[in-house]
Short mmCIF file of C-alpha atoms in Angstrom, two decimals:
data_model
loop_
_atom_site.label_atom_id
_atom_site.label_comp_id
_atom_site.label_asym_id
_atom_site.label_seq_id
_atom_site.Cartn_x
_atom_site.Cartn_y
_atom_site.Cartn_z
CA MET A 16 35.71 -47.60 -102.48
CA SER A 17 32.26 -48.86 -103.50
CA LEU A 18 30.88 -49.03 -107.02
CA PRO A 19 27.96 -46.81 -108.06
CA GLU A 20 24.48 -48.29 -108.32
CA VAL A 21 23.49 -48.67 -111.95
CA ARG A 22 20.00 -48.72 -113.39
CA SER A 23 19.46 -50.04 -116.90
CA PRO A 24 19.88 -47.08 -119.24
CA ALA A 25 17.12 -46.50 -121.78
CA ALA A 26 19.24 -44.93 -124.51
CA ARG A 27 20.42 -47.18 -127.31
CA VAL A 28 23.93 -47.07 -128.75
CA ARG A 29 24.36 -47.43 -132.49
CA TRP A 30 27.18 -49.64 -133.70
CA GLU A 31 28.93 -50.50 -136.95
CA SER A 32 31.87 -52.66 -138.01
CA GLN A 33 34.90 -51.76 -140.12
CA LEU A 34 37.93 -53.52 -141.57
CA LEU A 35 41.00 -51.29 -141.33
CA PRO A 36 43.93 -51.82 -143.71
CA ALA A 37 47.21 -52.70 -142.02
CA ALA A 38 50.54 -54.14 -143.10
CA GLY A 39 49.71 -57.54 -144.60
CA HIS A 40 46.30 -57.93 -142.96
CA GLN A 41 43.15 -56.10 -141.87
CA VAL A 42 42.11 -55.05 -138.36
CA TYR A 43 38.46 -55.62 -137.49
CA VAL A 44 36.92 -52.93 -135.27
CA ARG A 45 33.42 -52.23 -133.98
CA THR A 46 32.43 -48.64 -133.27
CA PHE A 47 29.80 -47.80 -130.65
CA ASP A 48 28.21 -44.37 -131.13
CA PRO A 49 26.28 -42.80 -128.21
CA GLY A 50 24.54 -40.41 -130.60
CA SER A 51 26.52 -37.21 -130.10
CA ASP A 52 28.49 -35.52 -132.87
CA THR A 53 30.77 -33.96 -130.26
CA ALA A 54 31.51 -37.14 -128.27
CA PRO A 55 35.20 -37.88 -127.63
CA TRP A 56 36.62 -41.13 -129.01
CA LEU A 57 38.07 -44.01 -126.99
CA VAL A 58 39.82 -47.02 -128.58
CA TRP A 59 39.30 -50.13 -126.43
CA ALA A 60 41.40 -53.33 -126.28
CA HIS A 61 39.61 -56.33 -124.77
CA GLY A 62 40.98 -58.65 -122.11
CA GLY A 63 41.70 -62.36 -122.40
CA SER A 64 45.35 -62.85 -121.42
CA TRP A 65 46.44 -61.77 -124.95
CA ARG A 66 45.29 -65.24 -126.14
CA ALA A 67 41.49 -64.98 -126.11
CA GLY A 68 38.64 -62.49 -126.24
CA SER A 69 36.95 -60.77 -129.17
CA VAL A 70 34.89 -57.80 -130.26
CA ASP A 71 31.83 -60.07 -130.13
CA GLY A 72 32.53 -61.17 -126.57
CA TRP A 73 33.00 -57.56 -125.43
CA HIS A 74 30.05 -56.15 -127.40
CA GLN A 75 27.69 -55.40 -124.52
CA ALA A 76 30.43 -54.14 -122.21
CA CYS A 77 31.73 -51.69 -124.82
CA ALA A 78 28.20 -50.54 -125.66
CA ASP A 79 27.62 -49.85 -121.96
CA LEU A 80 30.92 -47.99 -121.69
CA ALA A 81 29.97 -45.80 -124.66
CA ARG A 82 26.61 -45.05 -123.03
CA HIS A 83 27.96 -44.32 -119.55
CA ALA A 84 30.90 -42.24 -120.78
CA GLY A 85 29.04 -40.48 -123.59
CA THR A 86 31.98 -41.40 -125.79
CA THR A 87 32.41 -43.16 -129.12
CA VAL A 88 34.12 -46.48 -128.30
CA VAL A 89 36.16 -48.32 -130.95
CA SER A 90 36.57 -51.98 -129.91
CA VAL A 91 39.59 -53.67 -131.54
CA ASP A 92 39.77 -57.33 -132.60
CA TYR A 93 43.56 -57.44 -132.33
CA ARG A 94 45.63 -60.48 -133.31
CA LEU A 95 46.01 -63.04 -130.54
CA ALA A 96 48.96 -64.96 -129.11
CA PRO A 97 50.58 -67.39 -129.43
CA GLY A 98 49.85 -67.40 -133.15
CA HIS A 99 50.66 -63.69 -133.26
CA ARG A 100 53.15 -62.66 -130.60
CA HIS A 101 54.16 -59.17 -129.56
CA PRO A 102 54.12 -56.61 -131.15
CA ALA A 103 51.21 -57.81 -133.36
CA ALA A 104 48.44 -56.90 -130.90
CA LEU A 105 50.02 -53.53 -130.06
CA LEU A 106 50.35 -52.64 -133.75
CA ASP A 107 46.66 -53.44 -134.29
CA VAL A 108 45.66 -51.16 -131.40
CA LEU A 109 47.85 -48.39 -132.84
CA THR A 110 46.22 -48.89 -136.25
CA ALA A 111 42.79 -48.45 -134.68
CA LEU A 112 43.98 -45.38 -132.77
CA ASP A 113 45.27 -43.76 -135.95
CA TRP A 114 41.99 -44.53 -137.74
CA ALA A 115 39.87 -43.15 -134.88
CA GLU A 116 41.78 -39.88 -134.96
CA ARG A 117 41.40 -39.55 -138.73
CA ARG A 118 37.69 -40.30 -138.44
CA SER A 119 37.06 -37.93 -135.52
CA GLY A 120 39.53 -35.22 -136.47
CA ARG A 121 41.00 -34.99 -132.96
CA PRO A 122 43.17 -36.94 -130.51
CA ALA A 123 41.55 -40.13 -129.23
CA ALA A 124 41.94 -41.86 -125.89
CA VAL A 125 43.09 -45.46 -125.54
CA GLY A 126 41.96 -48.00 -122.98
CA GLY A 127 41.44 -51.64 -122.20
CA ASP A 128 40.74 -54.23 -119.55
CA SER A 129 43.23 -56.80 -118.23
CA ALA A 130 45.63 -57.74 -121.07
CA GLY A 131 43.95 -55.05 -123.16
CA GLY A 132 44.84 -52.53 -120.47
CA THR A 133 48.48 -53.56 -120.81
CA LEU A 134 48.27 -53.02 -124.57
CA ALA A 135 46.57 -49.65 -124.12
CA ALA A 136 49.24 -48.45 -121.68
CA CYS A 137 51.94 -49.51 -124.16
CA ALA A 138 50.14 -47.71 -126.99
CA ALA A 139 50.05 -44.52 -124.90
CA LEU A 140 53.81 -44.80 -124.36
CA VAL A 141 54.47 -45.36 -128.07
CA ARG A 142 52.34 -42.33 -128.92
CA ARG A 143 54.16 -40.19 -126.35
CA ASP A 144 57.54 -41.21 -127.76
CA ALA A 145 56.37 -40.29 -131.26
CA GLY A 146 55.14 -36.87 -130.14
CA ARG A 147 51.46 -37.76 -130.73
CA GLN A 148 50.01 -38.06 -127.26
CA ALA A 149 46.72 -39.87 -126.77
CA ALA A 150 43.92 -37.84 -125.19
CA ALA A 151 43.81 -40.14 -122.12
CA GLN A 152 44.43 -43.72 -121.07
CA VAL A 153 41.70 -45.75 -119.34
CA LEU A 154 43.06 -48.95 -117.81
CA ALA A 155 41.06 -51.60 -115.98
CA TYR A 156 43.29 -53.94 -113.91
CA PRO A 157 46.22 -54.22 -116.37
CA PRO A 158 48.96 -56.78 -115.60
CA VAL A 159 52.34 -55.04 -115.66
CA ASP A 160 55.04 -57.41 -114.37
CA PRO A 161 55.82 -60.45 -116.60
CA ASP A 162 57.39 -62.15 -113.57
CA CYS A 163 54.26 -61.67 -111.38
CA ARG A 164 56.37 -60.96 -108.28
CA ALA A 165 54.06 -58.74 -106.21
CA ALA A 166 52.53 -59.95 -102.95
CA SER A 167 49.01 -59.64 -104.37
CA TYR A 168 49.64 -62.67 -106.60
CA GLY A 169 49.52 -64.86 -103.49
CA ARG A 170 47.31 -62.82 -101.19
CA HIS A 171 44.01 -64.56 -102.00
CA PRO A 172 44.42 -68.29 -102.70
CA GLY A 173 42.20 -69.42 -105.54
CA ALA A 174 41.84 -65.94 -107.01
CA PHE A 175 41.60 -65.57 -110.79
CA PRO A 176 43.87 -65.53 -112.69
CA PRO A 177 46.30 -67.78 -110.80
CA ARG A 178 49.93 -66.73 -110.99
CA ALA A 179 50.98 -69.80 -112.99
CA ALA A 180 48.34 -69.12 -115.66
CA LEU A 181 49.34 -65.49 -115.97
CA LEU A 182 53.03 -66.38 -116.23
CA ALA A 183 52.15 -68.74 -119.09
CA ALA A 184 50.07 -66.02 -120.77
CA TRP A 185 52.99 -63.56 -120.58
CA ARG A 186 55.25 -66.17 -122.22
CA ASP A 187 52.77 -66.82 -125.02
CA TYR A 188 52.34 -63.10 -125.61
CA ARG A 189 55.99 -62.04 -125.43
CA GLY A 190 57.73 -65.17 -126.70
CA ALA A 191 61.34 -65.35 -125.53
CA ALA A 192 61.45 -61.66 -124.54
CA ARG A 193 62.90 -60.88 -121.14
CA ARG A 194 62.73 -57.74 -119.06
CA HIS A 195 65.24 -55.16 -120.27
CA PRO A 196 65.39 -51.44 -121.04
CA LEU A 197 64.10 -50.75 -124.53
CA SER A 198 66.96 -48.34 -125.15
CA ARG A 199 68.88 -51.49 -126.13
CA ARG A 200 66.33 -52.43 -128.79
CA SER A 201 66.10 -51.24 -132.37
CA GLU A 202 62.47 -50.05 -132.58
CA ARG A 203 62.09 -46.28 -132.77
CA PRO A 204 59.78 -45.47 -131.20
CA PRO A 205 60.07 -48.55 -128.99
CA LEU A 206 57.25 -51.08 -129.16
CA TYR A 207 56.73 -51.85 -125.47
CA SER A 208 55.36 -55.24 -124.42
CA THR A 209 54.62 -53.90 -120.93
CA PRO A 210 54.70 -50.37 -119.53
CA ASP A 211 57.22 -51.71 -117.03
CA GLU A 212 59.82 -51.55 -119.82
CA ALA A 213 59.63 -47.77 -120.14
CA GLU A 214 62.54 -45.89 -118.62
CA SER A 215 60.37 -42.79 -118.01
CA PHE A 216 56.67 -42.19 -117.49
CA ALA A 217 56.96 -38.43 -117.98
CA GLY A 218 54.61 -36.70 -120.39
CA LEU A 219 51.81 -39.26 -120.48
CA PRO A 220 48.13 -38.32 -120.86
CA PRO A 221 45.63 -38.20 -117.98
CA THR A 222 45.14 -41.73 -116.66
CA VAL A 223 42.13 -43.58 -115.23
CA LEU A 224 43.02 -46.81 -113.40
CA ALA A 225 40.70 -49.33 -111.73
CA VAL A 226 41.39 -52.52 -109.80
CA GLY A 227 39.72 -54.73 -107.23
CA GLY A 228 41.08 -55.70 -103.85
CA LEU A 229 40.69 -59.41 -104.69
CA ASP A 230 42.62 -59.09 -107.95
CA PRO A 231 46.05 -60.75 -108.19
CA VAL A 232 47.32 -57.79 -110.26
CA ALA A 233 46.25 -55.22 -107.62
CA ASP A 234 49.80 -54.42 -106.51
CA ASP A 235 50.90 -54.05 -110.13
CA VAL A 236 48.19 -51.43 -110.66
CA ARG A 237 49.01 -49.56 -107.46
CA ALA A 238 52.69 -49.46 -108.40
CA LEU A 239 51.78 -48.20 -111.87
CA ALA A 240 49.70 -45.41 -110.34
CA ARG A 241 52.56 -44.40 -108.03
CA ARG A 242 55.03 -44.32 -110.89
CA LEU A 243 52.71 -42.27 -113.09
CA ARG A 244 52.11 -39.74 -110.31
CA ALA A 245 55.80 -39.53 -109.45
CA ALA A 246 56.47 -38.59 -113.09
CA GLY A 247 53.99 -35.70 -112.83
CA ASN A 248 50.97 -37.25 -114.53
CA THR A 249 47.33 -36.91 -113.50
CA VAL A 250 45.92 -40.22 -112.21
CA ASP A 251 42.45 -41.26 -111.02
CA LEU A 252 42.79 -44.60 -109.21
CA GLY A 253 39.67 -46.51 -108.27
CA GLU A 254 40.25 -49.35 -105.78
CA PHE A 255 37.22 -51.54 -105.08
CA ASP A 256 37.72 -53.79 -102.06
CA ASP A 257 35.49 -56.74 -103.00
CA LEU A 258 36.09 -56.77 -106.75
CA PRO A 259 37.92 -59.70 -108.43
CA HIS A 260 39.69 -59.69 -111.80
CA GLY A 261 37.69 -59.64 -115.02
CA THR A 262 34.70 -57.60 -113.89
CA PHE A 263 34.67 -55.13 -116.79
CA LEU A 264 32.55 -57.77 -118.54
CA THR A 265 30.22 -58.50 -115.64
CA ASP A 266 29.85 -55.38 -113.48
CA PRO A 267 28.04 -52.35 -114.95
CA GLY A 268 29.05 -50.38 -111.86
CA LEU A 269 32.70 -50.64 -112.84
CA ARG A 270 31.91 -49.57 -116.39
CA ARG A 271 30.00 -46.57 -115.07
CA TRP A 272 32.89 -45.60 -112.78
CA LEU A 273 35.37 -45.88 -115.66
CA GLY A 274 33.08 -43.89 -117.95
CA THR A 275 32.48 -41.15 -115.41
CA ALA A 276 36.16 -40.81 -114.53
CA TYR A 277 37.11 -40.73 -118.20
CA THR A 278 34.44 -38.15 -119.03
CA ARG A 279 35.76 -35.93 -116.27
CA ARG A 280 39.26 -36.11 -117.77
CA ALA A 281 38.03 -35.71 -121.37
CA ALA A 282 36.05 -32.56 -120.57
#
């Protein structure tokens, strides 16, 4: 699949910042408004291997996504590992999702790129378990397997991120956690650290997934799409042969594809 050609859009997106109250801290968010009172809302978690990234660093990309999708995008400055391990980042995304729904008066979608996509997929699962389904999930190349076992991790030598770096990022994010069914854990609803922990994918919202053929997490994303479809969910999977990891920040064509696919599902 090839990415769409993108010309620089003329319309400007308004933005504002908010501090949201949470348990013992505040969650900083930046809201990008495309100028429509009827626009759907999408909460976005940035990438950065759970250890880096910020609302500032993702400002232009989220503004572009709001413009291309015609949606209000809420970018979340979630707490970072290793200073704040799981479930801190997930709880911050859920706080932003709750706030977006109170502000808009309707269900919001949740999305993210790379590590943020992992968080968004986990937030969608938590919402499903609580009987409060998100409107959609929009996931750009999310890592899924903490053990990084798929063939795509070694398919393109030198590809970013290398397997060793991603394994270290998973450890910093999850601490001593190991793969196990969450039915053995005490959280209700469970606070997933990866969608791979969920015993069932049934009843999830419409999903938009994107990944590049040069991305080490490509097989993770394909497996996630298969599992979602097998559980009866609607999935749009965009596979872009020459795309590496991390291109949500750098490729407006990917942002346009994500925005268009999401708009189609949000309609």
